[in-house]
XYZ file of C-alpha atoms in Angstrom:
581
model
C -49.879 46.984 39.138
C -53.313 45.258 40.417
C -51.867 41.498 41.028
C -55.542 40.464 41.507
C -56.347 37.521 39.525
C -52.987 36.704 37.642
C -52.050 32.634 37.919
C -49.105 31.221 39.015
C -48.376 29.851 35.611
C -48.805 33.319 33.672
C -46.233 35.293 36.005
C -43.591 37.025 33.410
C -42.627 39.720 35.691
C -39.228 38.370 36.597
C -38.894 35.972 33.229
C -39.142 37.100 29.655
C -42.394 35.756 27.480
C -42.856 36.719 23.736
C -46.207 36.667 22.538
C -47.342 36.029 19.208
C -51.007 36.810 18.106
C -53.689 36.381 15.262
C -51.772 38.634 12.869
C -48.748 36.874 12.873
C -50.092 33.844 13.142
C -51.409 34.682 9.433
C -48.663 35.627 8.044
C -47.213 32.375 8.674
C -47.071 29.025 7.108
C -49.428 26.973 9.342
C -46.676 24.769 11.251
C -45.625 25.707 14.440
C -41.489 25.278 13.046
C -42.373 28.006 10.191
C -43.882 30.295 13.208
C -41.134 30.130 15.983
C -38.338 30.152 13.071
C -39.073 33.050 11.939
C -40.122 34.791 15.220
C -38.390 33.797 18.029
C -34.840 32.967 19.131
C -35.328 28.982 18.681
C -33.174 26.970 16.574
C -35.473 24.561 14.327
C -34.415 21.475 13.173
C -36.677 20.248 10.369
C -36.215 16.976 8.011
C -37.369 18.418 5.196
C -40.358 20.402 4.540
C -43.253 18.963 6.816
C -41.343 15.985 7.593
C -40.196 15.685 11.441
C -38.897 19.346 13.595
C -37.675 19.530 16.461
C -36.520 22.382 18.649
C -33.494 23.723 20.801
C -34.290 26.681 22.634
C -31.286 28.047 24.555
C -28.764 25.630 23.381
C -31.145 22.642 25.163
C -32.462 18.997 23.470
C -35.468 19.018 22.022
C -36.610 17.153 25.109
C -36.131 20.173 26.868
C -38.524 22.184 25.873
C -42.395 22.144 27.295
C -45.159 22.709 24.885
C -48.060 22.870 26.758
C -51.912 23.143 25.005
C -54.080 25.426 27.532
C -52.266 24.593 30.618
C -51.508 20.977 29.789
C -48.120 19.385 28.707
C -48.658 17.554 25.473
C -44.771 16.723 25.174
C -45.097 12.960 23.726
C -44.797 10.248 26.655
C -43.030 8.172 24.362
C -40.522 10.642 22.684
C -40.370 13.356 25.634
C -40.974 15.717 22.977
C -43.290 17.756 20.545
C -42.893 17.143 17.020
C -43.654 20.991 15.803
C -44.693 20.206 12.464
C -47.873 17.865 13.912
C -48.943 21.661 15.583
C -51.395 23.334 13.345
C -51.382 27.022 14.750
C -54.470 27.681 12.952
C -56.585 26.295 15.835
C -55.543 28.420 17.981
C -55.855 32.247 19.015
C -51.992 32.684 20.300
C -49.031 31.670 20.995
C -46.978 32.731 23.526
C -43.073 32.020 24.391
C -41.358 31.551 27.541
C -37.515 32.004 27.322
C -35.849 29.875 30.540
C -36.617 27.300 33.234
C -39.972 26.508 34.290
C -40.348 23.223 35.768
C -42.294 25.161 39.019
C -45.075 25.917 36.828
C -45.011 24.144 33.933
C -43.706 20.888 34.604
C -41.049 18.770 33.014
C -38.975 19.511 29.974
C -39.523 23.073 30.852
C -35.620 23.465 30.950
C -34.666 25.073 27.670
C -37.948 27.179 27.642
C -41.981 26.891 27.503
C -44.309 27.330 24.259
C -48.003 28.090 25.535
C -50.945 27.154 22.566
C -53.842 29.356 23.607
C -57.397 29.305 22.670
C -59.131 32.271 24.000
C -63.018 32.219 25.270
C -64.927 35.444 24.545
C -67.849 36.567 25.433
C -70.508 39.741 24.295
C -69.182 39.200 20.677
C -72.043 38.074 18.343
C -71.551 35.620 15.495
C -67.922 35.880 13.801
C -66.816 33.664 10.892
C -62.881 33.624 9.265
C -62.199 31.791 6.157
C -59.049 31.261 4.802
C -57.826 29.587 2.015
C -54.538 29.056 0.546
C -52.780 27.377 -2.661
C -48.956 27.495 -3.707
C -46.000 25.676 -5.382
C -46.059 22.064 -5.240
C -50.055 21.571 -4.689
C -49.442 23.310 -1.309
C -53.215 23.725 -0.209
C -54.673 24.968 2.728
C -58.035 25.579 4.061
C -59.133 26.889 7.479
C -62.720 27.681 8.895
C -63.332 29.229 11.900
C -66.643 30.972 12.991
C -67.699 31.468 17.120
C -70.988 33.144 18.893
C -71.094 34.448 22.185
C -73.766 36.197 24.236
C -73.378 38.075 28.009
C -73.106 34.421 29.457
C -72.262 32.008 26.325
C -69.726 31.529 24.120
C -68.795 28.578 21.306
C -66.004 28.349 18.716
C -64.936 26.009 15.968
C -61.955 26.017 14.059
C -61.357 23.265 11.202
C -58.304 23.122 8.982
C -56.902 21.140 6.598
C -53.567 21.297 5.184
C -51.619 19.247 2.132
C -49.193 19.004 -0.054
C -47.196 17.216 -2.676
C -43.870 18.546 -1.217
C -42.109 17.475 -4.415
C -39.699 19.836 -4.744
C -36.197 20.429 -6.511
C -33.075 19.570 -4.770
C -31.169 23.206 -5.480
C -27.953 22.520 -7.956
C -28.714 18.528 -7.996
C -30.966 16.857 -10.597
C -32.851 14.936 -7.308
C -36.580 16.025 -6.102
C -38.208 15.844 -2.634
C -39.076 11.773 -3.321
C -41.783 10.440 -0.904
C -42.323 13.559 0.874
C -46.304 14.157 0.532
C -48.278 14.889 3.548
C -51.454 15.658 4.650
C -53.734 16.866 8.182
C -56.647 17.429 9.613
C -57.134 19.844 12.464
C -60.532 20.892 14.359
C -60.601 22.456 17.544
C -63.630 23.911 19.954
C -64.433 25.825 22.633
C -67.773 26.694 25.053
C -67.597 28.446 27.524
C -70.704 29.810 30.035
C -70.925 31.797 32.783
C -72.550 30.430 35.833
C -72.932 33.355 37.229
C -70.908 36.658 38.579
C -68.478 34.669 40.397
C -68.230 30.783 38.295
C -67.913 29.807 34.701
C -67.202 26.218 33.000
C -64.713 26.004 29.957
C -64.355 23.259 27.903
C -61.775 22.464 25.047
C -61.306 20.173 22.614
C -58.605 19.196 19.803
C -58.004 16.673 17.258
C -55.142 15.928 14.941
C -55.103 13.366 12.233
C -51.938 13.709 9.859
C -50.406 11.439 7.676
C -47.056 11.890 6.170
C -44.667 9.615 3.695
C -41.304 10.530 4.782
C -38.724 11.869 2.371
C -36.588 9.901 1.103
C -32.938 10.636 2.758
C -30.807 8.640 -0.536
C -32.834 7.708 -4.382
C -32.644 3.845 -3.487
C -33.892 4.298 0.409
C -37.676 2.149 1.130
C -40.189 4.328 0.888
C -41.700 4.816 4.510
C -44.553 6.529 6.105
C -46.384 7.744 9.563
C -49.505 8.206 10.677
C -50.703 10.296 13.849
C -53.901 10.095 15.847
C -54.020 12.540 18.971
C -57.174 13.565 21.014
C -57.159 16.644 24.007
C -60.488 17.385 25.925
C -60.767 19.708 28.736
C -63.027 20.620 31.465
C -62.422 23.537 33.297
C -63.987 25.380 36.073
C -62.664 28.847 37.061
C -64.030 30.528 40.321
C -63.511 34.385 41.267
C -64.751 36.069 44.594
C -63.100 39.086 46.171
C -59.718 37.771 47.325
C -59.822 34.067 45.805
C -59.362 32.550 42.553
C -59.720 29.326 42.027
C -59.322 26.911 39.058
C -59.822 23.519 38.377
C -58.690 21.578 35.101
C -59.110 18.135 34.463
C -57.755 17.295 30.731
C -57.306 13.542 28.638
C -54.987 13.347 25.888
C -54.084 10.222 23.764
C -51.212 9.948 21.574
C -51.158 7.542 18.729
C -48.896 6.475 15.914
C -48.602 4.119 12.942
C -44.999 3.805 11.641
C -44.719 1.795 8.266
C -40.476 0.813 7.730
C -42.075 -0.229 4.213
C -45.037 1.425 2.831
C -45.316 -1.799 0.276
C -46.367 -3.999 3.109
C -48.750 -3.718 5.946
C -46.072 -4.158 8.862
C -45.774 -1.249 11.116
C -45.012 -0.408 14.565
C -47.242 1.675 16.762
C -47.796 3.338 20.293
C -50.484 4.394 22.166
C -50.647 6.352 25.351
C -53.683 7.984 26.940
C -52.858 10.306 29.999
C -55.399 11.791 32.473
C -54.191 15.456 33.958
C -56.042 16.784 36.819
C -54.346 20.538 37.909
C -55.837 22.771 40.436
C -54.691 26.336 41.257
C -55.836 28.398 44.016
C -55.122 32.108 44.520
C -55.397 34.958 47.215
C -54.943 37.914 47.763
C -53.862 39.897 50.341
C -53.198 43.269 50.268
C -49.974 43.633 47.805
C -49.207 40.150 48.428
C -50.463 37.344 45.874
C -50.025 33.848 47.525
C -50.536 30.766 45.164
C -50.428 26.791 45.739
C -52.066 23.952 44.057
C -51.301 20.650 42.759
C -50.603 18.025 39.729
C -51.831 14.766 38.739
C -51.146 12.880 35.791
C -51.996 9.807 35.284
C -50.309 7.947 31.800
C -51.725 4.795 30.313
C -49.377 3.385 27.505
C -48.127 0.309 25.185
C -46.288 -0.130 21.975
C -44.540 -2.877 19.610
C -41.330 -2.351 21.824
C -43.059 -1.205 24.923
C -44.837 -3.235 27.334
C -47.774 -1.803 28.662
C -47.315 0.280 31.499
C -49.122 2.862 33.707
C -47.444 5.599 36.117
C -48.407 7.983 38.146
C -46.576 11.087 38.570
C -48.054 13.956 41.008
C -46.702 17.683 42.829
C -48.028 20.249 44.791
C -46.676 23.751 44.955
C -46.323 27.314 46.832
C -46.269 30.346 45.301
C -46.026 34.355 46.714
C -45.811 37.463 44.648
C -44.958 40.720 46.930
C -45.069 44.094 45.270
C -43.357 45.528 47.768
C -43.479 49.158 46.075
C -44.797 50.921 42.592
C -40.903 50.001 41.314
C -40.433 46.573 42.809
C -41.315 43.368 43.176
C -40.577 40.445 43.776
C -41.775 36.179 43.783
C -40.715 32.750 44.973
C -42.210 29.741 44.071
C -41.368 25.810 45.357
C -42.820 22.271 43.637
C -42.461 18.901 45.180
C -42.167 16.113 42.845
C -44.740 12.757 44.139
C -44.235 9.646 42.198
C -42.919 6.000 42.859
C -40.366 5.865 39.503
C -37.827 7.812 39.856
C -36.168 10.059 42.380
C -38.163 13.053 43.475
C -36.773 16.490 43.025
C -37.654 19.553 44.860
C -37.766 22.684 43.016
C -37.585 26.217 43.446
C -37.875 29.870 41.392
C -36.882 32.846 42.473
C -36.745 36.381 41.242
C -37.009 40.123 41.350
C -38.955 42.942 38.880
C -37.291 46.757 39.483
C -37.769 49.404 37.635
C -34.941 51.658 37.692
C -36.162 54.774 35.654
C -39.502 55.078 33.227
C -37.627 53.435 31.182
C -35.417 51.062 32.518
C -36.699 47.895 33.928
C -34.076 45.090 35.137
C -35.303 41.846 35.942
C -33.207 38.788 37.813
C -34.637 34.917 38.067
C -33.374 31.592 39.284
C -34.470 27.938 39.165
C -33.991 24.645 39.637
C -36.096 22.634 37.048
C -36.309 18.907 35.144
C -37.150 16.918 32.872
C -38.514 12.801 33.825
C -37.989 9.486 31.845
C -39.906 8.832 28.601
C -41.519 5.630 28.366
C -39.044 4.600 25.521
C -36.551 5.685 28.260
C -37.538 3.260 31.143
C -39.963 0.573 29.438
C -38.738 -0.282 25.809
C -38.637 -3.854 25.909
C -35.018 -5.251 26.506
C -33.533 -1.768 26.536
C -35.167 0.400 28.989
C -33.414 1.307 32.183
C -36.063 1.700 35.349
C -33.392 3.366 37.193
C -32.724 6.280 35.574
C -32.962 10.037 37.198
C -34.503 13.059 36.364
C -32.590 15.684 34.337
C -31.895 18.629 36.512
C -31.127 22.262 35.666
C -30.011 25.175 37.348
C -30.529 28.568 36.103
C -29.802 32.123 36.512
C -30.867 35.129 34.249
C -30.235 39.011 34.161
C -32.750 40.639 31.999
C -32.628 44.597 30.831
C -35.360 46.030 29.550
C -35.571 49.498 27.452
C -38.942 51.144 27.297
C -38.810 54.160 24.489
C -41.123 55.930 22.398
C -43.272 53.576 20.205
C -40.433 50.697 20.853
C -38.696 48.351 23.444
C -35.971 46.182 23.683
C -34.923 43.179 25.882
C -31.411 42.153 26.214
C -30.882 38.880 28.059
C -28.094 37.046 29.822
C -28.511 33.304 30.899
C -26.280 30.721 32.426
C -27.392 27.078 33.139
C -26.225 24.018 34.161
C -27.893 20.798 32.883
C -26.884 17.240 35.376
C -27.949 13.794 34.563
C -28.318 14.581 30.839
C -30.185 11.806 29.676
C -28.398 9.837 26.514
C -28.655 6.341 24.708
C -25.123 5.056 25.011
C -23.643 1.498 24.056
C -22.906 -0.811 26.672
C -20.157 -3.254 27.151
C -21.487 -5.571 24.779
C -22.210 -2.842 22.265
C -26.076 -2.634 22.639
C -27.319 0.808 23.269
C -28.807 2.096 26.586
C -29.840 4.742 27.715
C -28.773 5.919 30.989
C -27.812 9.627 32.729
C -24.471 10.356 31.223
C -23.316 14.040 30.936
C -23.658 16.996 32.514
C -23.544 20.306 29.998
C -22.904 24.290 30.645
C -24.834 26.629 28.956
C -24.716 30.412 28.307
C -25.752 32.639 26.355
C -26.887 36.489 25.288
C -30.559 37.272 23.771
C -31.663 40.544 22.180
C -35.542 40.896 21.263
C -36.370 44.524 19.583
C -39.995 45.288 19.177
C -40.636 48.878 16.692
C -44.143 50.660 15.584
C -44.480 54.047 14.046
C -48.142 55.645 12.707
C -47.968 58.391 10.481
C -51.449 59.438 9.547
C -52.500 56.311 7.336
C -48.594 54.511 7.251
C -47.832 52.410 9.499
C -44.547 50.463 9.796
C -44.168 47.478 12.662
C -40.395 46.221 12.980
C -39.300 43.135 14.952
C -35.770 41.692 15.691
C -34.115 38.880 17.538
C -30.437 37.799 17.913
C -28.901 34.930 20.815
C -25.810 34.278 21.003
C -25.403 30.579 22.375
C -22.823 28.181 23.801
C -23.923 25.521 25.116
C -20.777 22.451 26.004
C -20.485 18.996 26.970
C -18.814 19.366 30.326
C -16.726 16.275 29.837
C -15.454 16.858 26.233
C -15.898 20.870 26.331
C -17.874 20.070 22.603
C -20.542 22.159 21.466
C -23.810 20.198 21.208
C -24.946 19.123 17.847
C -27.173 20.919 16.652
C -26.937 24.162 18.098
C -26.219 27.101 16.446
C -23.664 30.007 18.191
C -25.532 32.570 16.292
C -29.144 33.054 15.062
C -30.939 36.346 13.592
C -34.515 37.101 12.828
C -36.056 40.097 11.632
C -39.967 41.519 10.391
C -40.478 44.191 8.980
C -44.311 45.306 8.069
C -45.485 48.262 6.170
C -49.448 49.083 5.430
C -50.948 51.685 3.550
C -54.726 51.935 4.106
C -55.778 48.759 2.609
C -52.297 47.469 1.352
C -49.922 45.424 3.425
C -46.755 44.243 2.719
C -44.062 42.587 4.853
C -40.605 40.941 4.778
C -39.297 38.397 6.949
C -35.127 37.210 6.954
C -33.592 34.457 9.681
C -29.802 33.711 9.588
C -29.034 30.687 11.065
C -25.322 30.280 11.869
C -23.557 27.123 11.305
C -24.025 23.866 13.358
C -21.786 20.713 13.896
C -23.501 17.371 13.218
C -20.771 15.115 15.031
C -20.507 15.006 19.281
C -16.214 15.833 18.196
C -17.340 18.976 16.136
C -15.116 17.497 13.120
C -14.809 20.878 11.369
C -15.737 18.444 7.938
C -19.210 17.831 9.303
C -20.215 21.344 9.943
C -23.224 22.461 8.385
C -23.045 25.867 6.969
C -24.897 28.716 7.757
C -28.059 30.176 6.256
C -29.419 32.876 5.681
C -33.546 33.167 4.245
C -36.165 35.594 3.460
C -39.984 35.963 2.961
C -41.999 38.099 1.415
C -45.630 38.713 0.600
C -48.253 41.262 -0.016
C -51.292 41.445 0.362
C -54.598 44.081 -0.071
C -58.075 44.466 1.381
C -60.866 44.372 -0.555
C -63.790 45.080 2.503
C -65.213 47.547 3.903
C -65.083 48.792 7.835
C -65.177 45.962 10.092
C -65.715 43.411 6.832
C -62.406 41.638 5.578
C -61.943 40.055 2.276
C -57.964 39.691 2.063
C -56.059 38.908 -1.005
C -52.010 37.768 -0.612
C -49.781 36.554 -2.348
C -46.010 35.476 -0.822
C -42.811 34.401 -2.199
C -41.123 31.874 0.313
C -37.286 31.404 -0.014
C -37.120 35.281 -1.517
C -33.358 34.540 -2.362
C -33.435 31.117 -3.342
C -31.183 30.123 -1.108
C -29.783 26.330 -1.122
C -29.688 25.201 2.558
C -30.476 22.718 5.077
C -31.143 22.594 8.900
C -30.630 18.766 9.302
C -27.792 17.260 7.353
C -28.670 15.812 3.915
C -32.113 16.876 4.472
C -32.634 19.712 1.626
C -35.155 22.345 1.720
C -37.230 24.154 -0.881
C -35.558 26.818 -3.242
C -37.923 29.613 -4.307
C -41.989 29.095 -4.345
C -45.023 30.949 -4.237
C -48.180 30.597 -2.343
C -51.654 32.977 -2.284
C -54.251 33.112 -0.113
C -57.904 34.628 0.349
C -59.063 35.651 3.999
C -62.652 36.287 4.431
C -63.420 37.726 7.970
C -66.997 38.974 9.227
């Protein structure tokens, strides 16, 4: 294995990443929930269709999970988190998923796991253009343009998308519709990139999101509310390669901005805005088998709201990296961060594993880490509630992975334990007001199976993929399962093509979940169990693409709900056209 070149933050030889490409990315409704539900082992938690998601990946908070947009955290500085249906995966060209801690490379909230949105820069290709356009049940409409051209040393790419819908649909076995539950976004991403020369390029990125969505209305006689977001990413970076060094250099702003309306009859609303500067640099050499890493982390946030004052931090690390292939069958890394900031304690954190492979086809993997997750602004600044002296979440981990490598398939079988201190909750105080401060302390653990499949016969082809995890994940104190967190969840795609026809079926079962912090067996909400399917045929020729599809969501028609008294759709339709050359 030629270690030459491979960054700190894209090491998956002793961890377990899934990635998910163009393709799938297709086949998908355009919100990053409908992708990872279907796909991964995540548990979604989604308000309705469009309205707010939220994940928990390995039995974590949604806090605890790191989504991070081309090497930069976008987690919201207000909320701590990413709200997944505000991430249109149209703009971008993958996305990958990191299962486990990885606060040494990816910053905080990377306790639960890591999502990576990736826009890729390629050069030597020409002029490329994709169209795609989409209508369904309840005015569902999407439209997404994306066209690039790249020479030997340039390259340039635009993606624009917009997405909409009424969203007003049935309530299954109730006379009630989705009231108040339209929504609408606007996406457009770009990309240049140019070469230098042999050894130095420049990169730059870009994103915009403007969505606005009425919120669905939870009872008939609720106010009518609404929310608006705003938020802005630019990136500069410059990437260096010579013989034994690599070198990169990222500096990124991203502002964050919301409108919320408590009454969409009056003008009153309550916003926040936070702009954050990130400046990351990463420097690797090598030496021999050896592949030694350090660098460092600025970020700089800038923020106000109606119930935050406005306040700046600064938050800064550095870290140390090594990679030793020590032999053709093993290897092995360690890597160390050093928290730098004047708000809160300063952790020091460490990962640790080992890659062996034990036949051809056997590979077992091992990994530990301490990682964390810092104060939100709501957290430590909102006016009259915040607590300034709160600590860090920590988390330590340890994972046993197995890996199978047969014919034309593989499969992953995981085994995780971790053990989250300081949990950070809002709890009343004596005088009943609620505070938040670091409360609990919670045991996880967990099994994972991930089962990739592809066969070619002559002009068949059949792709099948599978997850299962198996998660517990307690309250220390009161030995409770979390809220919100499913002991069993199931995923499976299955893909068939036939020259120019496609078809392909997808099916998650998400076990039950308790809504209380006592798991009152009379608050449980029941398991699930959905499918997808669609079809679709190409009418181009060679390297020309003019797609025609057609799906049926909610195959079954199954009545369910992954938030409590939060319904989702029965049966609908959608087709699309997909014009690539």
């Amino acid at each position: 294995m030629n270690l030459k070149y491979i960054k700190l933050k894209d090491s998956v030889y002793t961890t377990t990443q899934t990635v998910l490409n163009d393709s799938v990315l297709k086949r998908n409704q355009t919100s990053l929930t409908s992708l990872l539900n279907y796909n991964t082992t995540i548990y979604l938690k989604e308000n309705g269709l469009g309205m707010v998601s939220s994940p928990s990946f390995r039995g974590t908070t949604a806090q605890q999970t790191a989504v991070l947009w081309n090497g930069i955290n976008i987690n919201s500085q207000t909320t701590g988190q990413t709200d997944f249906n505000t991430v249109n995966t149209r703009g971008f060209d993958r996305v990958v998923v990191k299962s486990g801690g990885g606060g040494v490379v990816d910053g905080s909230n990377a306790i639960g796991g890591s999502i990576y949105l990736e826009n890729n820069i390629k050069y030597n290709a020409g002029f490329e253009n994709d169209f795609f356009l989409k209508y369904g049940s309840y005015n569902t409409y999407g439209l997404d343009y994306k066209t690039g051209y790249s020479t030997k040393n340039t390259s340039f790419s635009l993606g624009i998308s917009r997405q909409g819908s009424d969203n007003d649909y049935e309530y299954l076995g109730t006379n009630r519709t989705n009231e108040n539950g339209q929504f609408n976004n606007t996406n457009i991403s770009s990309t240049f990139g140019f070469k230098l020369d042999k050894k130095n390029a420049i990169n730059l990125y870009t994103n915009l999101y403007d969505g606005k969505r009425n919120f669905s209305l939870p009872t008939p006689n609720a106010l009518e509310t609404k929310y608006y977001d705003f938020n802005t990413r630019s990136m500069v970076e410059w990437v260096s390669k010579s013989s034994y060094f690599t070198s990169n250099a990222k500096v990124a702003y991203i502002t964050e901005n919301y409108r919320y309306y408590p009454n969409i009859a009056r003008d009153y609303n309550t916003y926040g805005d936070v702009g954050s500067l990130f400046v990351k640099y990463n420097l690797d050499y090598e030496l021999g088998r050896m592949l030694f890493s350090g660098g460092f982390n600025y970020n700089h946030n800038n923020g106000e709201g109606s119930d935050i004052q406005h306040e700046n931090r600064d938050l800064g690390s550095v870290f140390l990296g090594l990679k030793h292939k020590l032999s053709k069958r093993f290897m092995y890394e360690i890597s160390l961060r050093q928290e730098l900031n004047a708000n809160y304690e300063n952790p020091f954190l460490y990962s640790a594993g080992i890659q062996a492979e034990i036949t051809n086809f056997y590979s077992l993997k091992l990994n530990t880490s301490k990682n964390f997750r810092i104060p939100t602004y709501n957290d430590l600044y909102w006016e009259g509630f915040g607590n300034p002296n709160l600590k860090p979440e920590l988390s330590y981990q340890g994972e046993m992975s197995n890996v199978l490598h047969i014919p034309n398939a593989s499969l992953t079988i995981n085994g995780y334990y971790n053990k989250v201190q300081d949990l950070l909750l809002w709890v009343p105080d004596v005088a009943g007001i609620w505070r938040p401060e670091n409360a609990e302390n919670v045991n996880i653990y967990g099994l994972e199976g991930i089962l990739s499949a592809n066969k070619k016969i002559g002009a068949h082809t059949i792709n099948v993929s599978a997850t299962y995890a198996y998660t517990v994940s307690k309250n220390e104190k009161t030995d409770k399962q979390l809220i919100y967190v499913p002991y069993h969840k199931l995923t499976t795609a299955v893909s068939y093509s036939f020259k120019k026809l496609s078809t392909y079926y997808q099916f998650i079962n998400n076990g039950e979940v308790f809504t209380t912090t006592d798991n009152d067996v009379e608050h449980i909400l029941n398991s699930y169990m959905v499918a997808n399917f669609g079809i679709e045929y190409n009418l181009g020729k060679k390297t020309n693409k003019y797609i025609l599809g057609v799906q049926v969501l909610n195959l079954w028609n199954e009545s369910y709900e992954s938030v409590q008294n939060r319904p989702m759709p029965g049966r609908n339709f959608n087709m699309y056209l997909n014009f690539n050359i």
